Amino acid sequence: MSTITAVPIRPVNRRYLVYIWIGLALAAIAAFVLAQQGDDFLTRNARAKGVMTTASGLQYKVLEPGQRGAPKPTDADVALINYEGKLLNGTTFDKSQQPTPMPVAQVVPGFSEALKLMPKGAKYRIWIKPSLGYGDKASGPIPANSTLAFDVELIDFLPEAQVRQMQMQQQMMQGGGAAGGMPGGVPGSIPVPPR
Protein backbone atom coordinates (compact mmCIF):
# COMPACT_ATOMS: atom_id res chain seq x y z
CA MET A 1 0.00 0.00 0.00
CA SER A 2 1.10 3.49 -0.72
CA THR A 3 1.09 6.23 1.79
CA ILE A 4 0.46 9.84 1.16
CA THR A 5 2.49 12.34 2.95
CA ALA A 6 0.35 15.05 4.49
CA VAL A 7 1.52 18.52 3.66
CA PRO A 8 0.31 21.12 6.09
CA ILE A 9 -1.52 24.09 4.55
CA ARG A 10 -0.43 27.39 5.87
CA PRO A 11 -3.27 29.39 7.42
CA VAL A 12 -4.66 32.24 5.31
CA ASN A 13 -4.36 35.65 6.79
CA ARG A 14 -7.87 36.89 7.76
CA ARG A 15 -7.16 40.24 6.25
CA TYR A 16 -7.02 38.67 2.77
CA LEU A 17 -10.43 37.01 3.28
CA VAL A 18 -11.95 40.33 4.30
CA TYR A 19 -10.56 41.95 1.13
CA ILE A 20 -12.00 39.15 -1.01
CA TRP A 21 -15.47 39.51 0.56
CA ILE A 22 -15.44 43.30 0.24
CA GLY A 23 -14.37 42.97 -3.40
CA LEU A 24 -17.22 40.54 -4.14
CA ALA A 25 -19.75 42.84 -2.45
CA LEU A 26 -18.52 45.87 -4.44
CA ALA A 27 -18.66 43.87 -7.68
CA ALA A 28 -22.28 42.85 -6.94
CA ILE A 29 -23.27 46.46 -6.18
CA ALA A 30 -21.57 47.72 -9.35
CA ALA A 31 -23.37 45.07 -11.44
CA PHE A 32 -26.74 46.12 -9.96
CA VAL A 33 -26.07 49.83 -10.62
CA LEU A 34 -25.03 49.13 -14.22
CA ALA A 35 -28.13 47.02 -14.79
CA GLN A 36 -30.37 49.82 -13.47
CA GLN A 37 -28.80 52.44 -15.74
CA GLY A 38 -30.08 50.64 -18.82
CA ASP A 39 -33.51 50.15 -17.23
CA ASP A 40 -35.63 53.31 -17.48
CA PHE A 41 -38.91 53.97 -15.65
CA LEU A 42 -41.22 52.73 -18.41
CA THR A 43 -39.27 49.47 -18.78
CA ARG A 44 -39.53 48.81 -15.05
CA ASN A 45 -43.16 49.96 -14.93
CA ALA A 46 -44.13 47.57 -17.75
CA ARG A 47 -43.18 44.68 -15.43
CA ALA A 48 -45.36 45.93 -12.57
CA LYS A 49 -48.45 43.94 -11.65
CA GLY A 50 -51.55 44.99 -13.61
CA VAL A 51 -49.75 47.37 -15.99
CA MET A 52 -50.66 46.91 -19.66
CA THR A 53 -48.65 48.32 -22.58
CA THR A 54 -50.25 49.12 -25.95
CA ALA A 55 -48.52 48.76 -29.32
CA SER A 56 -47.73 52.50 -29.28
CA GLY A 57 -46.02 52.26 -25.87
CA LEU A 58 -48.83 53.80 -23.79
CA GLN A 59 -48.96 52.13 -20.38
CA TYR A 60 -52.09 51.89 -18.26
CA LYS A 61 -53.46 50.20 -15.18
CA VAL A 62 -57.18 49.70 -14.62
CA LEU A 63 -58.09 51.07 -11.18
CA GLU A 64 -61.87 50.71 -11.72
CA PRO A 65 -63.14 48.81 -14.78
CA GLY A 66 -66.28 50.87 -15.37
CA GLN A 67 -69.49 49.61 -16.95
CA ARG A 68 -69.05 46.16 -18.48
CA GLY A 69 -69.83 46.19 -22.21
CA ALA A 70 -70.34 49.96 -22.26
CA PRO A 71 -69.28 51.85 -25.39
CA LYS A 72 -65.97 53.70 -25.47
CA PRO A 73 -65.28 57.20 -26.79
CA THR A 74 -63.96 57.81 -30.30
CA ASP A 75 -62.16 60.74 -31.91
CA ALA A 76 -65.60 62.23 -32.72
CA ASP A 77 -66.56 62.49 -29.03
CA VAL A 78 -66.15 64.90 -26.13
CA ALA A 79 -65.32 63.05 -22.91
CA LEU A 80 -66.35 64.33 -19.47
CA ILE A 81 -63.51 63.40 -17.09
CA ASN A 82 -61.85 63.99 -13.76
CA TYR A 83 -58.06 63.83 -13.96
CA GLU A 84 -54.79 64.59 -12.24
CA GLY A 85 -51.51 64.86 -14.15
CA LYS A 86 -48.11 64.40 -12.53
CA LEU A 87 -44.47 64.28 -13.53
CA LEU A 88 -42.48 61.20 -12.52
CA ASN A 89 -40.98 63.12 -9.59
CA GLY A 90 -44.52 63.46 -8.14
CA THR A 91 -45.08 67.11 -9.05
CA THR A 92 -48.73 67.73 -10.00
CA PHE A 93 -48.83 69.92 -13.12
CA ASP A 94 -52.60 69.85 -13.75
CA LYS A 95 -55.73 68.71 -11.94
CA SER A 96 -59.41 69.09 -12.74
CA GLN A 97 -61.40 70.92 -10.07
CA GLN A 98 -64.67 69.52 -11.42
CA PRO A 99 -65.68 67.18 -14.25
CA THR A 100 -63.97 68.60 -17.33
CA PRO A 101 -64.97 68.15 -20.98
CA MET A 102 -62.13 67.03 -23.28
CA PRO A 103 -62.49 66.62 -27.04
CA VAL A 104 -60.89 63.19 -27.55
CA ALA A 105 -59.19 64.16 -30.82
CA GLN A 106 -57.76 67.43 -29.47
CA VAL A 107 -55.50 66.20 -26.65
CA VAL A 108 -52.00 64.70 -26.84
CA PRO A 109 -51.94 61.31 -28.65
CA GLY A 110 -51.30 59.22 -25.53
CA PHE A 111 -54.19 60.82 -23.63
CA SER A 112 -56.50 60.35 -26.60
CA GLU A 113 -55.49 56.69 -26.93
CA ALA A 114 -56.17 56.10 -23.23
CA LEU A 115 -59.62 57.72 -23.38
CA LYS A 116 -60.56 55.44 -26.28
CA LEU A 117 -59.72 52.38 -24.13
CA MET A 118 -62.04 53.38 -21.27
CA PRO A 119 -65.73 52.51 -20.89
CA LYS A 120 -68.02 54.88 -18.95
CA GLY A 121 -67.31 54.87 -15.23
CA ALA A 122 -63.75 53.55 -15.63
CA LYS A 123 -60.78 54.93 -13.75
CA TYR A 124 -57.29 54.31 -15.17
CA ARG A 125 -53.76 55.29 -14.24
CA ILE A 126 -51.85 56.02 -17.45
CA TRP A 127 -48.20 56.72 -18.25
CA ILE A 128 -47.51 58.63 -21.44
CA LYS A 129 -44.01 58.46 -22.90
CA PRO A 130 -42.63 61.71 -24.37
CA SER A 131 -43.33 60.76 -28.01
CA LEU A 132 -47.04 60.33 -27.15
CA GLY A 133 -47.08 63.52 -25.05
CA TYR A 134 -45.28 66.79 -25.66
CA GLY A 135 -42.08 65.27 -27.04
CA ASP A 136 -38.99 67.47 -26.98
CA LYS A 137 -40.98 70.67 -26.37
CA ALA A 138 -41.64 72.08 -22.91
CA SER A 139 -45.26 72.99 -22.18
CA GLY A 140 -45.84 75.26 -19.19
CA PRO A 141 -44.71 73.38 -16.07
CA ILE A 142 -43.93 70.25 -18.12
CA PRO A 143 -40.24 69.98 -19.09
CA ALA A 144 -39.25 68.69 -22.53
CA ASN A 145 -39.01 64.89 -22.92
CA SER A 146 -41.17 64.23 -19.86
CA THR A 147 -43.01 61.00 -19.17
CA LEU A 148 -46.44 61.97 -17.85
CA ALA A 149 -48.56 60.07 -15.31
CA PHE A 150 -52.33 60.62 -15.11
CA ASP A 151 -55.19 59.29 -13.04
CA VAL A 152 -58.25 59.60 -15.28
CA GLU A 153 -61.90 58.89 -14.52
CA LEU A 154 -64.28 58.77 -17.51
CA ILE A 155 -67.67 59.97 -16.31
CA ASP A 156 -69.46 60.18 -19.65
CA PHE A 157 -69.03 61.20 -23.28
CA LEU A 158 -71.13 62.63 -26.11
CA PRO A 159 -70.56 63.04 -29.84
CA GLU A 160 -68.89 66.39 -30.54
CA ALA A 161 -71.61 67.29 -33.06
CA GLN A 162 -74.25 66.85 -30.35
CA VAL A 163 -72.26 69.03 -27.94
CA ARG A 164 -71.99 71.78 -30.58
CA GLN A 165 -75.72 71.55 -31.26
CA MET A 166 -76.44 71.85 -27.52
CA GLN A 167 -74.19 74.91 -27.36
CA MET A 168 -75.98 76.54 -30.27
CA GLN A 169 -79.38 75.87 -28.71
CA GLN A 170 -78.18 77.33 -25.43
CA GLN A 171 -76.87 80.44 -27.22
CA MET A 172 -80.20 80.87 -29.00
CA MET A 173 -82.09 80.63 -25.68
CA GLN A 174 -79.73 83.22 -24.21
CA GLY A 175 -80.61 85.64 -27.01
CA GLY A 176 -77.88 84.69 -29.44
CA GLY A 177 -75.30 86.96 -27.83
CA ALA A 178 -71.80 85.71 -27.19
CA ALA A 179 -71.64 86.25 -23.46
CA GLY A 180 -68.08 85.86 -22.22
CA GLY A 181 -66.68 83.14 -20.08
CA MET A 182 -66.14 79.88 -21.86
CA PRO A 183 -64.87 79.37 -25.40
CA GLY A 184 -68.42 78.39 -26.44
CA GLY A 185 -69.46 81.95 -25.63
CA VAL A 186 -72.02 81.02 -22.97
CA PRO A 187 -71.13 80.83 -19.30
CA GLY A 188 -71.20 77.23 -18.16
CA SER A 189 -71.10 75.79 -21.67
CA ILE A 190 -68.79 72.92 -22.56
CA PRO A 191 -65.56 74.36 -24.03
CA VAL A 192 -64.99 72.89 -27.48
CA PRO A 193 -62.35 74.77 -29.50
CA PRO A 194 -63.26 75.37 -33.15
CA ARG A 195 -61.54 73.11 -35.67
PDB file of C-alpha atoms in Angstrom:
ATOM      1  CA  MET A   1       0.000   0.000   0.000  1.00  0.00           C
ATOM      2  CA  SER A   2       1.097   3.486  -0.718  1.00  0.00           C
ATOM      3  CA  THR A   3       1.085   6.226   1.792  1.00  0.00           C
ATOM      4  CA  ILE A   4       0.461   9.839   1.165  1.00  0.00           C
ATOM      5  CA  THR A   5       2.494  12.338   2.954  1.00  0.00           C
ATOM      6  CA  ALA A   6       0.351  15.049   4.488  1.00  0.00           C
ATOM      7  CA  VAL A   7       1.520  18.521   3.657  1.00  0.00           C
ATOM      8  CA  PRO A   8       0.313  21.118   6.094  1.00  0.00           C
ATOM      9  CA  ILE A   9      -1.524  24.091   4.552  1.00  0.00           C
ATOM     10  CA  ARG A  10      -0.434  27.391   5.870  1.00  0.00           C
ATOM     11  CA  PRO A  11      -3.271  29.386   7.416  1.00  0.00           C
ATOM     12  CA  VAL A  12      -4.656  32.235   5.314  1.00  0.00           C
ATOM     13  CA  ASN A  13      -4.356  35.648   6.795  1.00  0.00           C
ATOM     14  CA  ARG A  14      -7.866  36.894   7.758  1.00  0.00           C
ATOM     15  CA  ARG A  15      -7.164  40.244   6.248  1.00  0.00           C
ATOM     16  CA  TYR A  16      -7.023  38.671   2.770  1.00  0.00           C
ATOM     17  CA  LEU A  17     -10.428  37.008   3.284  1.00  0.00           C
ATOM     18  CA  VAL A  18     -11.949  40.330   4.298  1.00  0.00           C
ATOM     19  CA  TYR A  19     -10.556  41.947   1.125  1.00  0.00           C
ATOM     20  CA  ILE A  20     -12.001  39.155  -1.010  1.00  0.00           C
ATOM     21  CA  TRP A  21     -15.474  39.508   0.561  1.00  0.00           C
ATOM     22  CA  ILE A  22     -15.438  43.302   0.237  1.00  0.00           C
ATOM     23  CA  GLY A  23     -14.370  42.968  -3.400  1.00  0.00           C
ATOM     24  CA  LEU A  24     -17.215  40.542  -4.137  1.00  0.00           C
ATOM     25  CA  ALA A  25     -19.753  42.843  -2.452  1.00  0.00           C
ATOM     26  CA  LEU A  26     -18.519  45.869  -4.439  1.00  0.00           C
ATOM     27  CA  ALA A  27     -18.660  43.868  -7.676  1.00  0.00           C
ATOM     28  CA  ALA A  28     -22.279  42.852  -6.943  1.00  0.00           C
ATOM     29  CA  ILE A  29     -23.266  46.462  -6.180  1.00  0.00           C
ATOM     30  CA  ALA A  30     -21.569  47.720  -9.350  1.00  0.00           C
ATOM     31  CA  ALA A  31     -23.366  45.070 -11.435  1.00  0.00           C
ATOM     32  CA  PHE A  32     -26.737  46.117  -9.958  1.00  0.00           C
ATOM     33  CA  VAL A  33     -26.074  49.831 -10.621  1.00  0.00           C
ATOM     34  CA  LEU A  34     -25.029  49.134 -14.219  1.00  0.00           C
ATOM     35  CA  ALA A  35     -28.133  47.015 -14.787  1.00  0.00           C
ATOM     36  CA  GLN A  36     -30.369  49.821 -13.470  1.00  0.00           C
ATOM     37  CA  GLN A  37     -28.803  52.435 -15.740  1.00  0.00           C
ATOM     38  CA  GLY A  38     -30.078  50.644 -18.817  1.00  0.00           C
ATOM     39  CA  ASP A  39     -33.506  50.152 -17.227  1.00  0.00           C
ATOM     40  CA  ASP A  40     -35.631  53.309 -17.483  1.00  0.00           C
ATOM     41  CA  PHE A  41     -38.913  53.970 -15.648  1.00  0.00           C
ATOM     42  CA  LEU A  42     -41.216  52.735 -18.410  1.00  0.00           C
ATOM     43  CA  THR A  43     -39.274  49.474 -18.779  1.00  0.00           C
ATOM     44  CA  ARG A  44     -39.525  48.806 -15.045  1.00  0.00           C
ATOM     45  CA  ASN A  45     -43.156  49.958 -14.933  1.00  0.00           C
ATOM     46  CA  ALA A  46     -44.127  47.569 -17.747  1.00  0.00           C
ATOM     47  CA  ARG A  47     -43.176  44.677 -15.435  1.00  0.00           C
ATOM     48  CA  ALA A  48     -45.356  45.932 -12.572  1.00  0.00           C
ATOM     49  CA  LYS A  49     -48.452  43.942 -11.645  1.00  0.00           C
ATOM     50  CA  GLY A  50     -51.545  44.991 -13.613  1.00  0.00           C
ATOM     51  CA  VAL A  51     -49.750  47.373 -15.989  1.00  0.00           C
ATOM     52  CA  MET A  52     -50.660  46.912 -19.660  1.00  0.00           C
ATOM     53  CA  THR A  53     -48.654  48.319 -22.581  1.00  0.00           C
ATOM     54  CA  THR A  54     -50.248  49.116 -25.947  1.00  0.00           C
ATOM     55  CA  ALA A  55     -48.523  48.761 -29.316  1.00  0.00           C
ATOM     56  CA  SER A  56     -47.733  52.501 -29.281  1.00  0.00           C
ATOM     57  CA  GLY A  57     -46.024  52.261 -25.874  1.00  0.00           C
ATOM     58  CA  LEU A  58     -48.825  53.803 -23.789  1.00  0.00           C
ATOM     59  CA  GLN A  59     -48.960  52.135 -20.381  1.00  0.00           C
ATOM     60  CA  TYR A  60     -52.088  51.894 -18.256  1.00  0.00           C
ATOM     61  CA  LYS A  61     -53.461  50.196 -15.185  1.00  0.00           C
ATOM     62  CA  VAL A  62     -57.177  49.698 -14.616  1.00  0.00           C
ATOM     63  CA  LEU A  63     -58.089  51.068 -11.180  1.00  0.00           C
ATOM     64  CA  GLU A  64     -61.865  50.707 -11.717  1.00  0.00           C
ATOM     65  CA  PRO A  65     -63.137  48.809 -14.780  1.00  0.00           C
ATOM     66  CA  GLY A  66     -66.278  50.875 -15.374  1.00  0.00           C
ATOM     67  CA  GLN A  67     -69.487  49.605 -16.955  1.00  0.00           C
ATOM     68  CA  ARG A  68     -69.047  46.165 -18.477  1.00  0.00           C
ATOM     69  CA  GLY A  69     -69.831  46.186 -22.209  1.00  0.00           C
ATOM     70  CA  ALA A  70     -70.338  49.956 -22.264  1.00  0.00           C
ATOM     71  CA  PRO A  71     -69.278  51.846 -25.387  1.00  0.00           C
ATOM     72  CA  LYS A  72     -65.974  53.700 -25.467  1.00  0.00           C
ATOM     73  CA  PRO A  73     -65.282  57.205 -26.791  1.00  0.00           C
ATOM     74  CA  THR A  74     -63.962  57.810 -30.298  1.00  0.00           C
ATOM     75  CA  ASP A  75     -62.157  60.743 -31.909  1.00  0.00           C
ATOM     76  CA  ALA A  76     -65.597  62.233 -32.720  1.00  0.00           C
ATOM     77  CA  ASP A  77     -66.560  62.487 -29.028  1.00  0.00           C
ATOM     78  CA  VAL A  78     -66.146  64.904 -26.134  1.00  0.00           C
ATOM     79  CA  ALA A  79     -65.320  63.050 -22.905  1.00  0.00           C
ATOM     80  CA  LEU A  80     -66.352  64.330 -19.470  1.00  0.00           C
ATOM     81  CA  ILE A  81     -63.511  63.403 -17.092  1.00  0.00           C
ATOM     82  CA  ASN A  82     -61.846  63.985 -13.761  1.00  0.00           C
ATOM     83  CA  TYR A  83     -58.055  63.834 -13.959  1.00  0.00           C
ATOM     84  CA  GLU A  84     -54.787  64.586 -12.244  1.00  0.00           C
ATOM     85  CA  GLY A  85     -51.505  64.858 -14.154  1.00  0.00           C
ATOM     86  CA  LYS A  86     -48.109  64.399 -12.529  1.00  0.00           C
ATOM     87  CA  LEU A  87     -44.474  64.278 -13.532  1.00  0.00           C
ATOM     88  CA  LEU A  88     -42.483  61.196 -12.522  1.00  0.00           C
ATOM     89  CA  ASN A  89     -40.984  63.117  -9.590  1.00  0.00           C
ATOM     90  CA  GLY A  90     -44.516  63.455  -8.138  1.00  0.00           C
ATOM     91  CA  THR A  91     -45.082  67.105  -9.047  1.00  0.00           C
ATOM     92  CA  THR A  92     -48.728  67.735  -9.996  1.00  0.00           C
ATOM     93  CA  PHE A  93     -48.830  69.920 -13.117  1.00  0.00           C
ATOM     94  CA  ASP A  94     -52.599  69.853 -13.746  1.00  0.00           C
ATOM     95  CA  LYS A  95     -55.728  68.706 -11.942  1.00  0.00           C
ATOM     96  CA  SER A  96     -59.412  69.091 -12.737  1.00  0.00           C
ATOM     97  CA  GLN A  97     -61.398  70.918 -10.073  1.00  0.00           C
ATOM     98  CA  GLN A  98     -64.672  69.525 -11.423  1.00  0.00           C
ATOM     99  CA  PRO A  99     -65.679  67.182 -14.246  1.00  0.00           C
ATOM    100  CA  THR A 100     -63.971  68.602 -17.330  1.00  0.00           C
ATOM    101  CA  PRO A 101     -64.972  68.152 -20.984  1.00  0.00           C
ATOM    102  CA  MET A 102     -62.129  67.030 -23.275  1.00  0.00           C
ATOM    103  CA  PRO A 103     -62.491  66.622 -27.042  1.00  0.00           C
ATOM    104  CA  VAL A 104     -60.887  63.194 -27.552  1.00  0.00           C
ATOM    105  CA  ALA A 105     -59.186  64.161 -30.822  1.00  0.00           C
ATOM    106  CA  GLN A 106     -57.755  67.434 -29.467  1.00  0.00           C
ATOM    107  CA  VAL A 107     -55.500  66.196 -26.651  1.00  0.00           C
ATOM    108  CA  VAL A 108     -51.996  64.700 -26.841  1.00  0.00           C
ATOM    109  CA  PRO A 109     -51.941  61.311 -28.650  1.00  0.00           C
ATOM    110  CA  GLY A 110     -51.302  59.217 -25.530  1.00  0.00           C
ATOM    111  CA  PHE A 111     -54.185  60.816 -23.629  1.00  0.00           C
ATOM    112  CA  SER A 112     -56.502  60.351 -26.603  1.00  0.00           C
ATOM    113  CA  GLU A 113     -55.495  56.689 -26.932  1.00  0.00           C
ATOM    114  CA  ALA A 114     -56.171  56.100 -23.230  1.00  0.00           C
ATOM    115  CA  LEU A 115     -59.625  57.720 -23.377  1.00  0.00           C
ATOM    116  CA  LYS A 116     -60.562  55.440 -26.285  1.00  0.00           C
ATOM    117  CA  LEU A 117     -59.723  52.380 -24.133  1.00  0.00           C
ATOM    118  CA  MET A 118     -62.038  53.383 -21.272  1.00  0.00           C
ATOM    119  CA  PRO A 119     -65.727  52.515 -20.887  1.00  0.00           C
ATOM    120  CA  LYS A 120     -68.017  54.879 -18.952  1.00  0.00           C
ATOM    121  CA  GLY A 121     -67.311  54.866 -15.230  1.00  0.00           C
ATOM    122  CA  ALA A 122     -63.748  53.554 -15.632  1.00  0.00           C
ATOM    123  CA  LYS A 123     -60.782  54.928 -13.752  1.00  0.00           C
ATOM    124  CA  TYR A 124     -57.291  54.313 -15.174  1.00  0.00           C
ATOM    125  CA  ARG A 125     -53.763  55.287 -14.242  1.00  0.00           C
ATOM    126  CA  ILE A 126     -51.846  56.021 -17.448  1.00  0.00           C
ATOM    127  CA  TRP A 127     -48.204  56.716 -18.249  1.00  0.00           C
ATOM    128  CA  ILE A 128     -47.506  58.634 -21.441  1.00  0.00           C
ATOM    129  CA  LYS A 129     -44.012  58.460 -22.896  1.00  0.00           C
ATOM    130  CA  PRO A 130     -42.634  61.710 -24.369  1.00  0.00           C
ATOM    131  CA  SER A 131     -43.326  60.756 -28.014  1.00  0.00           C
ATOM    132  CA  LEU A 132     -47.041  60.335 -27.151  1.00  0.00           C
ATOM    133  CA  GLY A 133     -47.084  63.518 -25.052  1.00  0.00           C
ATOM    134  CA  TYR A 134     -45.282  66.793 -25.658  1.00  0.00           C
ATOM    135  CA  GLY A 135     -42.077  65.270 -27.041  1.00  0.00           C
ATOM    136  CA  ASP A 136     -38.991  67.467 -26.983  1.00  0.00           C
ATOM    137  CA  LYS A 137     -40.979  70.665 -26.366  1.00  0.00           C
ATOM    138  CA  ALA A 138     -41.637  72.075 -22.908  1.00  0.00           C
ATOM    139  CA  SER A 139     -45.259  72.986 -22.177  1.00  0.00           C
ATOM    140  CA  GLY A 140     -45.836  75.264 -19.189  1.00  0.00           C
ATOM    141  CA  PRO A 141     -44.706  73.383 -16.074  1.00  0.00           C
ATOM    142  CA  ILE A 142     -43.931  70.251 -18.117  1.00  0.00           C
ATOM    143  CA  PRO A 143     -40.243  69.983 -19.091  1.00  0.00           C
ATOM    144  CA  ALA A 144     -39.246  68.690 -22.531  1.00  0.00           C
ATOM    145  CA  ASN A 145     -39.008  64.887 -22.916  1.00  0.00           C
ATOM    146  CA  SER A 146     -41.169  64.230 -19.855  1.00  0.00           C
ATOM    147  CA  THR A 147     -43.009  61.000 -19.168  1.00  0.00           C
ATOM    148  CA  LEU A 148     -46.443  61.975 -17.847  1.00  0.00           C
ATOM    149  CA  ALA A 149     -48.558  60.075 -15.309  1.00  0.00           C
ATOM    150  CA  PHE A 150     -52.329  60.620 -15.107  1.00  0.00           C
ATOM    151  CA  ASP A 151     -55.192  59.294 -13.040  1.00  0.00           C
ATOM    152  CA  VAL A 152     -58.249  59.602 -15.279  1.00  0.00           C
ATOM    153  CA  GLU A 153     -61.902  58.888 -14.515  1.00  0.00           C
ATOM    154  CA  LEU A 154     -64.277  58.773 -17.509  1.00  0.00           C
ATOM    155  CA  ILE A 155     -67.673  59.966 -16.310  1.00  0.00           C
ATOM    156  CA  ASP A 156     -69.463  60.179 -19.654  1.00  0.00           C
ATOM    157  CA  PHE A 157     -69.030  61.202 -23.283  1.00  0.00           C
ATOM    158  CA  LEU A 158     -71.135  62.631 -26.108  1.00  0.00           C
ATOM    159  CA  PRO A 159     -70.564  63.043 -29.838  1.00  0.00           C
ATOM    160  CA  GLU A 160     -68.887  66.389 -30.540  1.00  0.00           C
ATOM    161  CA  ALA A 161     -71.611  67.290 -33.058  1.00  0.00           C
ATOM    162  CA  GLN A 162     -74.252  66.851 -30.354  1.00  0.00           C
ATOM    163  CA  VAL A 163     -72.258  69.033 -27.936  1.00  0.00           C
ATOM    164  CA  ARG A 164     -71.985  71.775 -30.578  1.00  0.00           C
ATOM    165  CA  GLN A 165     -75.717  71.551 -31.258  1.00  0.00           C
ATOM    166  CA  MET A 166     -76.438  71.848 -27.524  1.00  0.00           C
ATOM    167  CA  GLN A 167     -74.190  74.914 -27.355  1.00  0.00           C
ATOM    168  CA  MET A 168     -75.979  76.544 -30.273  1.00  0.00           C
ATOM    169  CA  GLN A 169     -79.380  75.867 -28.712  1.00  0.00           C
ATOM    170  CA  GLN A 170     -78.180  77.330 -25.429  1.00  0.00           C
ATOM    171  CA  GLN A 171     -76.867  80.442 -27.220  1.00  0.00           C
ATOM    172  CA  MET A 172     -80.201  80.872 -29.003  1.00  0.00           C
ATOM    173  CA  MET A 173     -82.093  80.628 -25.683  1.00  0.00           C
ATOM    174  CA  GLN A 174     -79.727  83.221 -24.215  1.00  0.00           C
ATOM    175  CA  GLY A 175     -80.610  85.640 -27.006  1.00  0.00           C
ATOM    176  CA  GLY A 176     -77.877  84.687 -29.440  1.00  0.00           C
ATOM    177  CA  GLY A 177     -75.300  86.955 -27.827  1.00  0.00           C
ATOM    178  CA  ALA A 178     -71.804  85.706 -27.187  1.00  0.00           C
ATOM    179  CA  ALA A 179     -71.636  86.254 -23.462  1.00  0.00           C
ATOM    180  CA  GLY A 180     -68.082  85.859 -22.217  1.00  0.00           C
ATOM    181  CA  GLY A 181     -66.677  83.145 -20.075  1.00  0.00           C
ATOM    182  CA  MET A 182     -66.141  79.878 -21.858  1.00  0.00           C
ATOM    183  CA  PRO A 183     -64.868  79.368 -25.405  1.00  0.00           C
ATOM    184  CA  GLY A 184     -68.415  78.392 -26.440  1.00  0.00           C
ATOM    185  CA  GLY A 185     -69.459  81.951 -25.634  1.00  0.00           C
ATOM    186  CA  VAL A 186     -72.021  81.020 -22.974  1.00  0.00           C
ATOM    187  CA  PRO A 187     -71.131  80.835 -19.296  1.00  0.00           C
ATOM    188  CA  GLY A 188     -71.198  77.227 -18.156  1.00  0.00           C
ATOM    189  CA  SER A 189     -71.099  75.790 -21.672  1.00  0.00           C
ATOM    190  CA  ILE A 190     -68.788  72.916 -22.558  1.00  0.00           C
ATOM    191  CA  PRO A 191     -65.565  74.363 -24.032  1.00  0.00           C
ATOM    192  CA  VAL A 192     -64.986  72.891 -27.478  1.00  0.00           C
ATOM    193  CA  PRO A 193     -62.348  74.765 -29.498  1.00  0.00           C
ATOM    194  CA  PRO A 194     -63.256  75.365 -33.152  1.00  0.00           C
ATOM    195  CA  ARG A 195     -61.538  73.114 -35.669  1.00  0.00           C
TER     196      ARG A 195
END
